[in-house]
Tab-separated table of C-alpha atoms in Angstrom:
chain	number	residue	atom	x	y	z
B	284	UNK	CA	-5.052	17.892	7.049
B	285	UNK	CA	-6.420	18.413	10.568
B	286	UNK	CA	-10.104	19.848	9.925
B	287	UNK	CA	-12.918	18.010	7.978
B	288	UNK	CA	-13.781	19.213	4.627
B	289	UNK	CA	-17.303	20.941	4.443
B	290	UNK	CA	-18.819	20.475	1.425
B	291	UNK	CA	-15.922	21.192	-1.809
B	292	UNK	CA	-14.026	23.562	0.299
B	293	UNK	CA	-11.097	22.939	3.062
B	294	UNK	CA	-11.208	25.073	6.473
B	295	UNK	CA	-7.295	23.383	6.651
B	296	UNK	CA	-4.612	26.723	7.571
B	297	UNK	CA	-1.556	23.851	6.695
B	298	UNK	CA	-2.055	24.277	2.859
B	299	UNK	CA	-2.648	26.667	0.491
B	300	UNK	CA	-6.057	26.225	-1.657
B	301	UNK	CA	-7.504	27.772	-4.198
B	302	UNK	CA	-11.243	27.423	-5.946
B	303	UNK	CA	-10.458	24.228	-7.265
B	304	UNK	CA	-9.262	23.113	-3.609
B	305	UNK	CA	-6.272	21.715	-5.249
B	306	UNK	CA	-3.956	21.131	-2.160
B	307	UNK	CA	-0.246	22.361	-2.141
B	308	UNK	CA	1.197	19.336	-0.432
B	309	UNK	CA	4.752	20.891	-0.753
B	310	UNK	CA	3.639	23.439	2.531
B	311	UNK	CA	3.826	20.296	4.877
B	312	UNK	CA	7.561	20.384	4.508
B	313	UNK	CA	8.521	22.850	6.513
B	314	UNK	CA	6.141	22.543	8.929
B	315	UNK	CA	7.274	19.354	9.805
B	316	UNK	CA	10.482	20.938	9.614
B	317	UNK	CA	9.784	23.748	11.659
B	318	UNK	CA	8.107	20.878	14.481
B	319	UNK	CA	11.565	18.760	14.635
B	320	UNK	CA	10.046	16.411	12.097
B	321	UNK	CA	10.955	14.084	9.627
B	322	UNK	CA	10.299	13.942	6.201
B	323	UNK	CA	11.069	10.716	4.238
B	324	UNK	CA	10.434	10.989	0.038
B	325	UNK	CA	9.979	7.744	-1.344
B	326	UNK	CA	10.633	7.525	-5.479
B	327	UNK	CA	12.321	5.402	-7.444
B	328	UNK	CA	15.011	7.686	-7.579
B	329	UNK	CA	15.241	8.612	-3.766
B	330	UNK	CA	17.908	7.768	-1.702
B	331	UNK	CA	15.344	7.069	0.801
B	332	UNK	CA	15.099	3.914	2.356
B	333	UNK	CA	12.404	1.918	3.694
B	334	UNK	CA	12.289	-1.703	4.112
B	335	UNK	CA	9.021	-3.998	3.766
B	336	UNK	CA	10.612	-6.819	5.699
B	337	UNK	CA	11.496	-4.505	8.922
B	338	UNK	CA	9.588	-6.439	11.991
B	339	UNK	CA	9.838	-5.665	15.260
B	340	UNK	CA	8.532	-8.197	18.746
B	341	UNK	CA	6.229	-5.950	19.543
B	342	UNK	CA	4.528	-6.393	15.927
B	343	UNK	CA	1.564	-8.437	17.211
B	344	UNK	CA	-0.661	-8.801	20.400
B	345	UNK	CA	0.825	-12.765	21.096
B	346	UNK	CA	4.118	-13.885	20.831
B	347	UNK	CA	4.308	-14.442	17.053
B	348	UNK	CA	5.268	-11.111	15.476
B	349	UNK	CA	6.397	-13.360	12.347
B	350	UNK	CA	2.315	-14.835	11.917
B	351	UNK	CA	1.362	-11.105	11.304
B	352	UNK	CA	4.181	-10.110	9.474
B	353	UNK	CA	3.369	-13.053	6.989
B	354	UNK	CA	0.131	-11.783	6.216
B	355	UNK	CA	1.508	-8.947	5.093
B	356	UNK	CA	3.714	-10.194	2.876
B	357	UNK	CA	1.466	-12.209	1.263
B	358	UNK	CA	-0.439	-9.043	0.792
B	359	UNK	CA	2.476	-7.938	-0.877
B	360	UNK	CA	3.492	-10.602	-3.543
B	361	UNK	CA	-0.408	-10.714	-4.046
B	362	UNK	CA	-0.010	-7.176	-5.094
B	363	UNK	CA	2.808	-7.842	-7.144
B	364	UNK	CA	2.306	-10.860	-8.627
B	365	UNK	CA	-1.104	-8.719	-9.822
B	366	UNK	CA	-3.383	-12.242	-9.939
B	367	UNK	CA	-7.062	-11.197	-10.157
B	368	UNK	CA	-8.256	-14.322	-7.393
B	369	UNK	CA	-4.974	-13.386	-5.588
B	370	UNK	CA	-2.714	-15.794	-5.006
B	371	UNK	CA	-3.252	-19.932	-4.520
B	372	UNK	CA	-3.297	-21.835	-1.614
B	373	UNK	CA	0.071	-23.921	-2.720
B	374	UNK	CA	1.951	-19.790	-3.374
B	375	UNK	CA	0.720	-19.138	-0.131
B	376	UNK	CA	2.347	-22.075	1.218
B	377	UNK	CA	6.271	-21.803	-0.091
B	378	UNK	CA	5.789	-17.956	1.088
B	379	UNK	CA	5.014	-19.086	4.174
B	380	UNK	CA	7.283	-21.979	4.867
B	381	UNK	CA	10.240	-19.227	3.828
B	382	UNK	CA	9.416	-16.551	5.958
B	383	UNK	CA	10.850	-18.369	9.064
B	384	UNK	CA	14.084	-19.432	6.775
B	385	UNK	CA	14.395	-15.732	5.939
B	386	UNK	CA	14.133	-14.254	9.591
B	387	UNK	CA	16.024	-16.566	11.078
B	388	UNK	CA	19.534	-14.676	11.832
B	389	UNK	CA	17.393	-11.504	12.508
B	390	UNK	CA	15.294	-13.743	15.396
B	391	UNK	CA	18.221	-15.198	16.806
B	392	UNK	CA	19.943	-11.551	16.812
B	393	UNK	CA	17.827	-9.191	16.666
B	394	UNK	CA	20.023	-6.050	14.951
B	395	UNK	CA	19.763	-4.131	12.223
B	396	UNK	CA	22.417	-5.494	9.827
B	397	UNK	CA	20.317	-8.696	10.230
B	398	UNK	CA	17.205	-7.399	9.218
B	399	UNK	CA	16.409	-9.418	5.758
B	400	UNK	CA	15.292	-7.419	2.511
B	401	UNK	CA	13.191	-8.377	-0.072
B	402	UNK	CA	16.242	-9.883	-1.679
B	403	UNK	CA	16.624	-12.618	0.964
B	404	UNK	CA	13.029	-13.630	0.523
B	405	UNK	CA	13.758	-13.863	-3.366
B	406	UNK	CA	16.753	-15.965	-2.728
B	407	UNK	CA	15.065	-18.484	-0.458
B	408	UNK	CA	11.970	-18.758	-3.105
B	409	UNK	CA	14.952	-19.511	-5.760
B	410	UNK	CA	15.710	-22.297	-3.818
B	411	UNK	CA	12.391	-24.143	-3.530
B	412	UNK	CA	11.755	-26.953	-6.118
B	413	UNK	CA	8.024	-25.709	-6.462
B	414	UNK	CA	7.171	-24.394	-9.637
B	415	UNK	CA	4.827	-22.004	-7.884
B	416	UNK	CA	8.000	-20.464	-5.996
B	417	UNK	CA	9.589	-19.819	-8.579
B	418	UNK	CA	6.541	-18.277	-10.613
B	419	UNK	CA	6.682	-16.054	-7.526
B	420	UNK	CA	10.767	-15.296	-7.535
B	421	UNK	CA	10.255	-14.626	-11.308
B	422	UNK	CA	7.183	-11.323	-10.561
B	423	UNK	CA	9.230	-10.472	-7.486
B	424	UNK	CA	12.718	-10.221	-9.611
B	425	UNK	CA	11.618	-6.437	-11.301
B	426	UNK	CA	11.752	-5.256	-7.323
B	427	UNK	CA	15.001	-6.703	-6.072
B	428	UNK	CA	17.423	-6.435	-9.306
B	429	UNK	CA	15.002	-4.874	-11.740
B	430	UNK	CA	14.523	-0.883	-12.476
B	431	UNK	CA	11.881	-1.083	-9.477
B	432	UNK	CA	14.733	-2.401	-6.806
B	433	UNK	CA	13.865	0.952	-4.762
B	434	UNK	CA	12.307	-1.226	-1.700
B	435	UNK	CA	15.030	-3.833	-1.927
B	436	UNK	CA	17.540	-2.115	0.749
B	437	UNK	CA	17.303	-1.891	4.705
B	438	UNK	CA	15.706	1.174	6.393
B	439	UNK	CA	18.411	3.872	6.307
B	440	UNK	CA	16.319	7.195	7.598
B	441	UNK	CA	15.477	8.015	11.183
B	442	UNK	CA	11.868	6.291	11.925
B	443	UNK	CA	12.185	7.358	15.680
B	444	UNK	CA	11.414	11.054	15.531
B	445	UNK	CA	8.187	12.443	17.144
B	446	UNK	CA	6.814	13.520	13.586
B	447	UNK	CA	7.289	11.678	10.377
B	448	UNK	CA	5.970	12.795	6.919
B	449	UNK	CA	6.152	10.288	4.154
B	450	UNK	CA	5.951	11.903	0.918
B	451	UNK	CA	4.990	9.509	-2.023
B	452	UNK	CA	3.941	11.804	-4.019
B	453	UNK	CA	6.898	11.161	-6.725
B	454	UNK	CA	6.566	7.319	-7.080
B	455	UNK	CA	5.434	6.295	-10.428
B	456	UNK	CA	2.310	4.334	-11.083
B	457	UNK	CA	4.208	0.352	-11.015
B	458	UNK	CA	5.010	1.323	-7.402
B	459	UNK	CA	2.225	3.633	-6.265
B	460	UNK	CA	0.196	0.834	-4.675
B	461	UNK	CA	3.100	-0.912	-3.464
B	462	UNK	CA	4.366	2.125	-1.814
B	463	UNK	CA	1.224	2.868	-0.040
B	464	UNK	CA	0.979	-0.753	1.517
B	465	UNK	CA	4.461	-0.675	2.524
B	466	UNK	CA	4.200	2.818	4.325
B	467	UNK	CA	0.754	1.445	6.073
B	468	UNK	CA	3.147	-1.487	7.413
B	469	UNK	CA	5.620	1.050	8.427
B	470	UNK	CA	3.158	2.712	10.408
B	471	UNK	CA	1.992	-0.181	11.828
B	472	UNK	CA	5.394	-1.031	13.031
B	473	UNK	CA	5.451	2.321	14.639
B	474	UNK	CA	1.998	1.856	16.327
B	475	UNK	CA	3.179	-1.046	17.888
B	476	UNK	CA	6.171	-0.262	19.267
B	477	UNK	CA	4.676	3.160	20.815
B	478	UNK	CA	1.616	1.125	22.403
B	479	UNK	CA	3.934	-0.729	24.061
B	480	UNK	CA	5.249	2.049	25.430
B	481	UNK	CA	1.926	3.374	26.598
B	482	UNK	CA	1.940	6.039	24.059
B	483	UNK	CA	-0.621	7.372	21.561
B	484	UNK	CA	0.002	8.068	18.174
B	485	UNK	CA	-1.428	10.180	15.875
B	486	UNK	CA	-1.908	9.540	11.979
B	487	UNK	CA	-2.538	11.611	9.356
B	488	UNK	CA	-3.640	11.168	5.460
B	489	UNK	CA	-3.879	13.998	3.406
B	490	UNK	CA	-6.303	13.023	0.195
B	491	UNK	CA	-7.129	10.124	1.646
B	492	UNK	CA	-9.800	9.532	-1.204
B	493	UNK	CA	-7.236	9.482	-3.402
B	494	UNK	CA	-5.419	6.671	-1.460
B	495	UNK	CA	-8.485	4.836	-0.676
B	496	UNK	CA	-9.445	4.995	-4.271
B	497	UNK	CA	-5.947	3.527	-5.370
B	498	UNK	CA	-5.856	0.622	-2.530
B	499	UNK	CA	-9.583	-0.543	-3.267
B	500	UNK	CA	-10.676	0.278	0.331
């Protein structure tokens, strides 16, 4: 996690390898433990929260936190609505012109319990005439009242401790990807808050191949 590879072999002393190199990634658990951390599992059957929608006003270098938000979340329905162009200009459009719909209470009050979820953007696309918003509240339904509703709920785990570990190493393959661009955002989210603090942070991916690999990088 912390030392290069050199050629098949790992020089790493915070997992246990053999000759395959196969990592253990169940020994970072309690060292984060042991360090004050805090680890976050995130499965379709974890009780583990994270939301994609969470924002912050630190979330971009100008004063529109909501202009970089949307690009993420065009990222995401891209990725969900699985389109191999991505998704069209007029899609792009209704996503946009509800995003400021959606955050509105949240802007105007800035507290958690008025932090939108995935549902809220789902609702507001429900109400558009467009045919192309609902094509888009129709591949986003699976996620907010499907069997894949796991990142349809506000952030309920601590995201201000010194260490955090996201395990995603349980999430099945319709929400691998999805997972992986959602913790990225998280991170983000972090990053920015802590630079405005004048503080560093540190991030860590272990197999990042593996992630790269997945996310098309």
């Amino acid at each position: 996690m912390l030392e290069p590879y050199e050629w098949k072999r790992s020089c790493t002393v915070l997992r246990r390898e053999r000759a395959s190199n196969r990592p253990d990634l169940a020994d970072y658990y309690p060292l984060v433990h042991a360090l004050g951390g805090q680890v976050i599992h995130i499965s379709a059957m974890s009780k583990d929260y994270i939301n994609p929608m969470d924002i912050n006003m630190d979330y971009s270098d100008d004063d529109n936190p909501l202009g970089v938000k949307s690009d993420f979340i065009l990222s995401l329905c891209e990725l969900i609505i699985g389109a191999r162009n991505g998704i069209e200009a007029e899609e792009k459009s209704v996503i946009d012109r509800c995003l400021p719909i959606v955050y509105q209470k949240y802007f105007e009050n800035p507290t958690p319990e008025n932090m939108p979820v995935l549902g809220d953007l789902y609702q507001c696309l429900r109400e558009q005439k467009e045919v192309q918003a609902q094509r888009i509240a129709t591949a986003l339904e699976i996620y907010v009242n499907g069997s894949l509703k796991v990142f349809n709920h506000r952030t309920n785990v601590e995201l201000e401790n010194r260490i955090i570990c996201f395990d995603i190493k349980d999430l099945g393959k319709q929400l691998k990807k999805l997972g992986m661009l959602i913790v990225q955002d998280q991170v983000w989210n972090r990053v920015t808050v802590n630079r405005a603090s004048h503080k560093s942070t540190r991030y860590y991916i272990d197999e990042f191949h593996r992630v790269a690999t997945r996310c098309r990088i």
